[in-house]
Amino acid sequence: MESPHGLQASLHLARRMASLEPSATLAMAAKASLMAASGIPVIDLSVGEPDFPTPGHICQAAEAAIRAGKTKYTPAAGIPELRKAVAADYSRRTGLTVTPAQVVVSCGAKHALHNVCVSLLDEGDEVIVPAPYWVSYAELIKLSGAIPVLLETRIEDDFKLRPEALRAALTPRTRMLLLCSPSNPTGVVYSGDELRALADCAIEANLAVVADEIYDQLVFDGRQAVSFPTLRPGLEERTVVVAGVSKTYSMTGWRIGWTISPEPLAKAMGNLQSQETSNPCSVSQHAAVAALTGPQECVAEMCRAFQSRRDLVVRKLTAIPGVRLPQIGGAFYAFFDIRQALARSAAGGGTVLGPTTSAQWCEALLEREHVALVAGSAFGTEGHVRMSFAAAEDKLTEGLARIARFLA
Ligand code: PMP
Ligand code: GLU
């Protein structure tokens, strides 16, 4: 007998898998690359992945690690050099004192987030996540048995969560607040005051806070991203900072991310990793040490490139009638409003039915203009789409021209 998934009854999927969605960003990127492989001139602005090569000195450190035989299991929570480098880098940039024992190195920040959810959340706990949110948050929370409480924010507020909205969403089951600044998918950066107001709510309600700060060094116009635990004394006791090398050093494929948390939680997550993955890739860990302790000019250079691409994208998108977007202060995403275009195709329905949802709109854009974006619905906010501008300017210019033509 077959289950609804086409599996024999003996292999029926566990209940926790029933509602698990695949990552929409990775799915769109895979689709675009299949089209490209079949000779279609696709402009892929779907996945958030810097287009720069990993800087040479980082690759050389990995080669040296291989030659030196550093190719064996490592301690589950990461090699001491890397935990020390993460702690030193974070302490230097924030002024807080963090020890290597508070750092757990994982197979990417995505894995770090999974560790946090599994280690802190019980069945039925509620986690407040402002929407639009990065695609994996809701799924990782659900996998741990908890409930993502998705709070819509408004483009008029630059998609920032307001403290009143947070307070109104609290219930006796609320355990955690998950924040991402600079934000994927909106590129919005919270100010210190805005975050402090949210921190005060978190303290009042005794919430754990997960601060996804993976884009903290990719900020524009002289901004400084504020690290959440610096906002009030004692906040580090309830906060887990998540970050990694994927975005800052263009190292997405190396799979190194980490958490910075109070030591007892770090110990628990290290134990979890010792059972689940043993350790993150040994060679990549040595590369990450070189990234954090080596020259930092590469980061500034990539950031300058992202800022100038941001300028281009904002200029071209805001020139299209009806398109709106929030103020992009960091990361490499433009999350723009296409509700007018969707309303037009809904109203014009009958003859040629146009797309009426962001997913249909992205499908149609890919089919007709061969540009890959990701639907806002995947980030919990219908009526919008996300464009990654981690792509070369000529690709962006061509992609934007095609988007403008499609919207016209
Ligand atoms: N958090 C956010 C907000 C992201 O955009 C990403 C990118 N995939 C991640 C976490 C995970 O990054 P990685 O697993 O590549 O370290
Ligand atoms: N963070 C990137 C994105 O949002 C990478 C894809 C993923 O990990 O889902 O596109």
XYZ file of N, CA, C and O and ligand atoms in Angstrom, residues 108-111 113 134 137 180 184 212 214-215 246-247 252 255-257 333, ligand 1:
92
model
N 27.582 25.828 8.849
C 26.802 26.953 8.327
C 25.896 27.527 9.405
O 25.573 26.866 10.408
N 25.476 28.780 9.194
C 24.586 29.436 10.154
C 23.219 28.761 10.179
O 22.511 28.784 11.185
N 22.853 28.144 9.063
C 21.563 27.436 9.012
C 21.571 26.301 10.039
O 20.624 26.115 10.795
N 22.673 25.570 10.055
C 22.814 24.491 11.033
C 22.873 25.049 12.457
O 22.291 24.482 13.392
N 21.325 27.656 13.517
C 19.937 27.977 13.891
C 19.170 26.715 14.279
O 18.364 26.728 15.214
N 13.397 35.265 6.748
C 14.186 34.372 5.890
C 13.541 32.983 5.876
O 13.151 32.464 6.925
N 13.563 30.036 8.681
C 13.206 30.183 10.103
C 11.976 29.365 10.482
O 11.986 28.609 11.452
N 16.420 39.423 12.621
C 17.496 39.381 11.616
C 17.757 40.799 11.136
O 16.920 41.412 10.486
N 17.575 39.647 5.841
C 17.209 38.878 4.664
C 15.738 38.566 4.890
O 15.418 37.973 5.926
N 20.034 36.925 14.440
C 20.763 36.459 13.256
C 21.502 37.661 12.677
O 20.904 38.543 12.076
N 24.166 37.533 10.540
C 25.086 37.018 9.516
C 25.499 38.101 8.509
O 26.541 37.996 7.876
N 24.678 39.164 8.373
C 25.032 40.245 7.436
C 25.620 41.459 8.154
O 25.649 42.561 7.593
N 29.810 32.757 5.502
C 29.240 32.603 4.155
C 29.146 33.916 3.395
O 29.562 34.000 2.235
N 28.572 34.919 4.047
C 28.273 36.172 3.331
C 29.457 37.131 3.409
O 29.854 37.726 2.412
N 30.109 30.652 0.931
C 28.858 29.901 1.120
C 29.052 28.376 1.074
O 28.405 27.654 1.818
N 30.613 26.042 4.308
C 29.689 25.629 5.365
C 30.253 25.844 6.764
O 30.411 24.899 7.545
N 30.562 27.081 7.085
C 30.981 27.412 8.447
C 30.135 28.572 8.976
O 30.120 29.669 8.398
N 29.431 28.301 10.074
C 28.692 29.341 10.791
C 28.894 29.077 12.271
O 29.587 28.132 12.647
N 19.787 42.366 -0.707
C 18.457 42.029 -1.194
C 17.599 43.276 -1.374
O 17.692 44.224 -0.593
N 20.624 33.469 8.109
C 20.309 34.253 7.083
C 19.521 35.487 7.355
C 20.727 33.947 5.784
O 20.409 34.755 4.782
C 21.463 32.788 5.568
C 21.878 32.467 4.159
N 21.606 31.241 3.722
C 21.757 31.980 6.670
C 21.327 32.349 7.930
C 22.525 30.701 6.562
O 23.800 30.882 6.083
P 24.837 29.697 5.986
O 24.151 28.445 6.386
O 25.309 29.685 4.583
O 25.943 30.051 6.935
